[in-house]
Amino acid sequence: MDFRLEVSERDAWSIVAVSGEIDVATSPRFRERLIELISTGNHRIVVDLRWVDFIDSTGLGVLIGALKRLRSHEGELRLVIDDPRVLKIFDITGLDQVFEIDSVLDTAAP
Amino acid sequence: MDFRLEVSERDAWSIVAVSGEIDVATSPRFRERLIELISTGNHRIVVDLRWVDFIDSTGLGVLIGALKRLRSHEGELRLVIDDPRVLKIFDITGLDQVFEIDSVLDTAAP
Amino acid sequence: MSAEPIASVSDGDEEVIELVIPPRPDVVSVARLVVGAAVAMDPAFDEERSADLRLAASEACTNAIEAQLARRTGHDDSRSIILRCSLGRERIVMTVQDHGGGFDPDALVAHPEVTDPARLDHEDGLGIPLIRLLSDELEFRDSPGGTTVVMTFGPRPTTGRIG
Amino acid sequence: MSAEPIASVSDGDEEVIELVIPPRPDVVSVARLVVGAAVAMDPAFDEERSADLRLAASEACTNAIEAQLARRTGHDDSRSIILRCSLGRERIVMTVQDHGGGFDPDALVAHPEVTDPARLDHEDGLGIPLIRLLSDELEFRDSPGGTTVVMTFGPRPTTGRIG
Ligand SMILES: Nc1ncnc2c1ncn2[C@@H]1O[C@H](COP(=O)(O)OP(=O)(O)O)[C@@H](O)[C@H]1O
Ligand SMILES: Nc1ncnc2c1ncn2[C@@H]1O[C@H](COP(=O)(O)OP(=O)(O)O)[C@@H](O)[C@H]1O
């Protein structure tokens, strides 16, 4: 299945660009990669979801876990979302009030 | 299902640009449109298949029928194909020897 | 194939598309594809509503697969999972049947609300609330060796929120 | 969903994906999608070979649908068509079962070769020759009320030609 993840650095931020579908098949890789980043000291993370076509509750769970880990390190997690279909699942779960969500990368990692 | 067909004129040629999938569901529209064109006096036709992702024997049948009709009017049928996956079905059926196939539109409708 | 266009099927009351899959995480995307194609057969359901059904299918199939793969009482990880979409008049009933040993949906303990910081302790527990929100009706039925989730959808997209 | 990655299914000998569809032309694209997803589960089959299987599935499902919708002796246009992909070790068996009343494949009269101008009189008749070419083995079995086409594929893409 279509899932890719690329990590780059930008000033103090690690940018995790995800593309494809985040579901039960692909979220283990997503979770692993985020945990690895956080445990190696990257505590300001932007997850760029602009090329994600689909995310379900498994993907939301990964982001919740990452947020918890980062908070315990006084870190920060921001999301970039511009697709209304992806935004909708954050909206209806109420998670749009929990995550900091930007629609462009520039404001997410200033 | 994804199927679109657009007709334009270019000098003496009618260009039929098809996109999407040509199968049992969509070929009736494809056949109808070609028959309509031929019966209204368009006897030099280029079928541009460059945006076709899939074609099966139903689609080949439509093209065979169009070729027969055009020949009976001393007309001409040319195909534009650049996708090796689409070319393959013409190749393995031997229809690459029956149709005039170009890979660019310019040589098909000079 | 015949050269004539095919007469379309006499419009019966209901059409059914069914997908039978092994309990593997990588087939959930196939389930979504099939649901998307099934929903596209009813023009009353638009692209946004189709996304609701694909998401609900993804959640229900994920639960079914997880129940069968978990070493849980009564689970059977060799059995197939059956996803069925029945298209009626402006109404789609989607069922997902598993052999995961069954569970009691009324006994589920709700996590704190998402805005409560304690909610961050749980990565799970959003699936059923999402299905409940996306569907017009939701029912969990016991079926042999497991559960059949029955979800009913009308063409109106979801606008509400969980909780 | 649980937070832990799911253990993958113990590798059985065979995995089956099955799609049950009504006899409607617009579901043939769904059949191709499912076949593509099933083939993707076996890394021995590359993208080109996957296209071969999708094409063969398209031809077989089209024939099944046409047989059921045609007013032919014994056809039943209300019954579903069943497409099944069984994935073994580097070998995929695809079957398409219909209730189209059956036919005798040996009694089919071959059209002239495609390079013969008389071939242009026939828009049909390329389906079964294509399936034969794309598959490694092809068998037509009588099944209750119709036909089951059994196609076997190895990972090597087709290179031959019809005729
Ligand atoms: N599943 C089937 N049930 C009944 N008849 C079939 C079936 N498959 C093929 N046939 C018969 O065989 C003929 C040849 O099939 P095919 O080579 O696919 O060409 P086409 O479908 O274009 O006619 C069909 O016209 C039909 O009469
Ligand atoms: N089909 C099922 N079979 C068995 N148990 C299930 C099934 N669906 C849900 N459950 C149980 O209900 C719980 C809550 O499901 P859900 O809200 O989807 O969240 P999650 O799957 O993330 O835990 C699951 O953890 C599981 O214990």
mmCIF file with all atom_site columns, C-alpha atoms in Angstrom, chain C residues 1-3 6-7 9 15-27 30 33-34 37 41 59 62-63 66 69 77 123-125 127, chain D residues 1-3 6-7 9 15-27 30 33-34 37 41 59 62-63 66 69 77 123-125 127:
data_model
loop_
_atom_site.group_PDB
_atom_site.id
_atom_site.type_symbol
_atom_site.label_atom_id
_atom_site.label_alt_id
_atom_site.label_comp_id
_atom_site.label_asym_id
_atom_site.label_entity_id
_atom_site.label_seq_id
_atom_site.pdbx_PDB_ins_code
_atom_site.Cartn_x
_atom_site.Cartn_y
_atom_site.Cartn_z
_atom_site.occupancy
_atom_site.B_iso_or_equiv
_atom_site.pdbx_formal_charge
_atom_site.auth_seq_id
_atom_site.auth_comp_id
_atom_site.auth_asym_id
_atom_site.auth_atom_id
_atom_site.pdbx_PDB_model_num
ATOM 1  C CA . MET C 1 1   ? -18.078 -9.378  -25.840 1.00 0.00 ? 1   MET C CA 1
ATOM 2  C CA . SER C 1 2   ? -21.106 -8.554  -27.890 1.00 0.00 ? 2   SER C CA 1
ATOM 3  C CA . ALA C 1 3   ? -21.029 -5.401  -29.973 1.00 0.00 ? 3   ALA C CA 1
ATOM 4  C CA . ILE C 1 6   ? -25.723 -4.231  -22.604 1.00 0.00 ? 6   ILE C CA 1
ATOM 5  C CA . ALA C 1 7   ? -29.166 -3.644  -21.173 1.00 0.00 ? 7   ALA C CA 1
ATOM 6  C CA . VAL C 1 9   ? -30.005 -4.856  -14.866 1.00 0.00 ? 9   VAL C CA 1
ATOM 7  C CA . GLU C 1 15  ? -27.809 -4.758  -4.864  1.00 0.00 ? 15  GLU C CA 1
ATOM 8  C CA . VAL C 1 16  ? -25.089 -6.390  -2.854  1.00 0.00 ? 16  VAL C CA 1
ATOM 9  C CA . ILE C 1 17  ? -21.328 -6.230  -3.126  1.00 0.00 ? 17  ILE C CA 1
ATOM 10 C CA . GLU C 1 18  ? -19.439 -8.488  -0.784  1.00 0.00 ? 18  GLU C CA 1
ATOM 11 C CA . LEU C 1 19  ? -15.754 -8.775  -0.063  1.00 0.00 ? 19  LEU C CA 1
ATOM 12 C CA . VAL C 1 20  ? -14.224 -11.715 1.762   1.00 0.00 ? 20  VAL C CA 1
ATOM 13 C CA . ILE C 1 21  ? -10.738 -11.062 3.094   1.00 0.00 ? 21  ILE C CA 1
ATOM 14 C CA . PRO C 1 22  ? -8.175  -12.734 5.307   1.00 0.00 ? 22  PRO C CA 1
ATOM 15 C CA . PRO C 1 23  ? -7.511  -11.045 8.667   1.00 0.00 ? 23  PRO C CA 1
ATOM 16 C CA . ARG C 1 24  ? -4.457  -9.081  7.526   1.00 0.00 ? 24  ARG C CA 1
ATOM 17 C CA . PRO C 1 25  ? -3.857  -5.385  8.144   1.00 0.00 ? 25  PRO C CA 1
ATOM 18 C CA . ASP C 1 26  ? -2.882  -4.775  4.512   1.00 0.00 ? 26  ASP C CA 1
ATOM 19 C CA . VAL C 1 27  ? -6.299  -5.748  3.159   1.00 0.00 ? 27  VAL C CA 1
ATOM 20 C CA . VAL C 1 30  ? -8.921  -3.137  -0.297  1.00 0.00 ? 30  VAL C CA 1
ATOM 21 C CA . LEU C 1 33  ? -11.601 0.612   -2.293  1.00 0.00 ? 33  LEU C CA 1
ATOM 22 C CA . VAL C 1 34  ? -14.579 -1.711  -2.587  1.00 0.00 ? 34  VAL C CA 1
ATOM 23 C CA . ALA C 1 37  ? -16.781 1.714   -5.616  1.00 0.00 ? 37  ALA C CA 1
ATOM 24 C CA . MET C 1 41  ? -23.090 3.189   -7.669  1.00 0.00 ? 41  MET C CA 1
ATOM 25 C CA . GLU C 1 59  ? -12.611 1.207   11.462  1.00 0.00 ? 59  GLU C CA 1
ATOM 26 C CA . THR C 1 62  ? -9.617  -2.952  11.635  1.00 0.00 ? 62  THR C CA 1
ATOM 27 C CA . ASN C 1 63  ? -11.534 -3.990  14.762  1.00 0.00 ? 63  ASN C CA 1
ATOM 28 C CA . GLU C 1 66  ? -7.537  -7.045  15.521  1.00 0.00 ? 66  GLU C CA 1
ATOM 29 C CA . LEU C 1 69  ? -5.413  -11.748 15.439  1.00 0.00 ? 69  LEU C CA 1
ATOM 30 C CA . ASP C 1 77  ? -7.310  -16.136 13.075  1.00 0.00 ? 77  ASP C CA 1
ATOM 31 C CA . GLU C 1 123 ? -3.962  5.835   21.720  1.00 0.00 ? 123 GLU C CA 1
ATOM 32 C CA . ASP C 1 124 ? -7.017  3.643   21.198  1.00 0.00 ? 124 ASP C CA 1
ATOM 33 C CA . GLY C 1 125 ? -10.748 3.884   21.616  1.00 0.00 ? 125 GLY C CA 1
ATOM 34 C CA . GLY C 1 127 ? -12.912 3.563   16.338  1.00 0.00 ? 127 GLY C CA 1
ATOM 35 C CA . MET D 1 1   ? -7.211  -0.173  18.003  1.00 0.00 ? 1   MET D CA 1
ATOM 36 C CA . SER D 1 2   ? -4.411  -1.339  20.179  1.00 0.00 ? 2   SER D CA 1
ATOM 37 C CA . ALA D 1 3   ? -1.260  0.701   20.292  1.00 0.00 ? 3   ALA D CA 1
ATOM 38 C CA . ILE D 1 6   ? -0.198  -6.301  15.070  1.00 0.00 ? 6   ILE D CA 1
ATOM 39 C CA . ALA D 1 7   ? 1.528   -9.627  14.653  1.00 0.00 ? 7   ALA D CA 1
ATOM 40 C CA . VAL D 1 9   ? -0.925  -13.761 10.294  1.00 0.00 ? 9   VAL D CA 1
ATOM 41 C CA . GLU D 1 15  ? -4.810  -16.713 1.290   1.00 0.00 ? 15  GLU D CA 1
ATOM 42 C CA . VAL D 1 16  ? -8.085  -15.980 -0.383  1.00 0.00 ? 16  VAL D CA 1
ATOM 43 C CA . ILE D 1 17  ? -9.739  -12.737 -1.354  1.00 0.00 ? 17  ILE D CA 1
ATOM 44 C CA . GLU D 1 18  ? -13.219 -13.050 -2.752  1.00 0.00 ? 18  GLU D CA 1
ATOM 45 C CA . LEU D 1 19  ? -15.491 -10.464 -4.323  1.00 0.00 ? 19  LEU D CA 1
ATOM 46 C CA . VAL D 1 20  ? -19.191 -11.041 -4.846  1.00 0.00 ? 20  VAL D CA 1
ATOM 47 C CA . ILE D 1 21  ? -20.782 -8.631  -7.311  1.00 0.00 ? 21  ILE D CA 1
ATOM 48 C CA . PRO D 1 22  ? -24.071 -8.143  -9.078  1.00 0.00 ? 22  PRO D CA 1
ATOM 49 C CA . PRO D 1 23  ? -24.029 -8.669  -12.859 1.00 0.00 ? 23  PRO D CA 1
ATOM 50 C CA . ARG D 1 24  ? -23.597 -5.004  -13.774 1.00 0.00 ? 24  ARG D CA 1
ATOM 51 C CA . PRO D 1 25  ? -21.071 -3.621  -16.247 1.00 0.00 ? 25  PRO D CA 1
ATOM 52 C CA . ASP D 1 26  ? -19.985 -0.889  -13.832 1.00 0.00 ? 26  ASP D CA 1
ATOM 53 C CA . VAL D 1 27  ? -18.681 -3.353  -11.247 1.00 0.00 ? 27  VAL D CA 1
ATOM 54 C CA . VAL D 1 30  ? -14.210 -2.985  -8.878  1.00 0.00 ? 30  VAL D CA 1
ATOM 55 C CA . LEU D 1 33  ? -9.233  -3.011  -8.250  1.00 0.00 ? 33  LEU D CA 1
ATOM 56 C CA . VAL D 1 34  ? -9.564  -6.046  -5.992  1.00 0.00 ? 34  VAL D CA 1
ATOM 57 C CA . ALA D 1 37  ? -4.784  -5.284  -4.505  1.00 0.00 ? 37  ALA D CA 1
ATOM 58 C CA . MET D 1 41  ? 0.162   -8.963  -1.647  1.00 0.00 ? 41  MET D CA 1
ATOM 59 C CA . GLU D 1 59  ? -12.358 -10.244 -19.585 1.00 0.00 ? 59  GLU D CA 1
ATOM 60 C CA . THR D 1 62  ? -17.288 -9.220  -18.599 1.00 0.00 ? 62  THR D CA 1
ATOM 61 C CA . ASN D 1 63  ? -18.119 -12.620 -20.096 1.00 0.00 ? 63  ASN D CA 1
ATOM 62 C CA . GLU D 1 66  ? -22.819 -10.701 -20.424 1.00 0.00 ? 66  GLU D CA 1
ATOM 63 C CA . LEU D 1 69  ? -27.665 -10.447 -18.720 1.00 0.00 ? 69  LEU D CA 1
ATOM 64 C CA . ASP D 1 77  ? -29.615 -12.233 -14.076 1.00 0.00 ? 77  ASP D CA 1
ATOM 65 C CA . GLU D 1 123 ? -15.949 -6.652  -32.822 1.00 0.00 ? 123 GLU D CA 1
ATOM 66 C CA . ASP D 1 124 ? -16.065 -9.582  -30.421 1.00 0.00 ? 124 ASP D CA 1
ATOM 67 C CA . GLY D 1 125 ? -14.143 -12.761 -29.787 1.00 0.00 ? 125 GLY D CA 1
ATOM 68 C CA . GLY D 1 127 ? -11.756 -12.100 -24.642 1.00 0.00 ? 127 GLY D CA 1
#
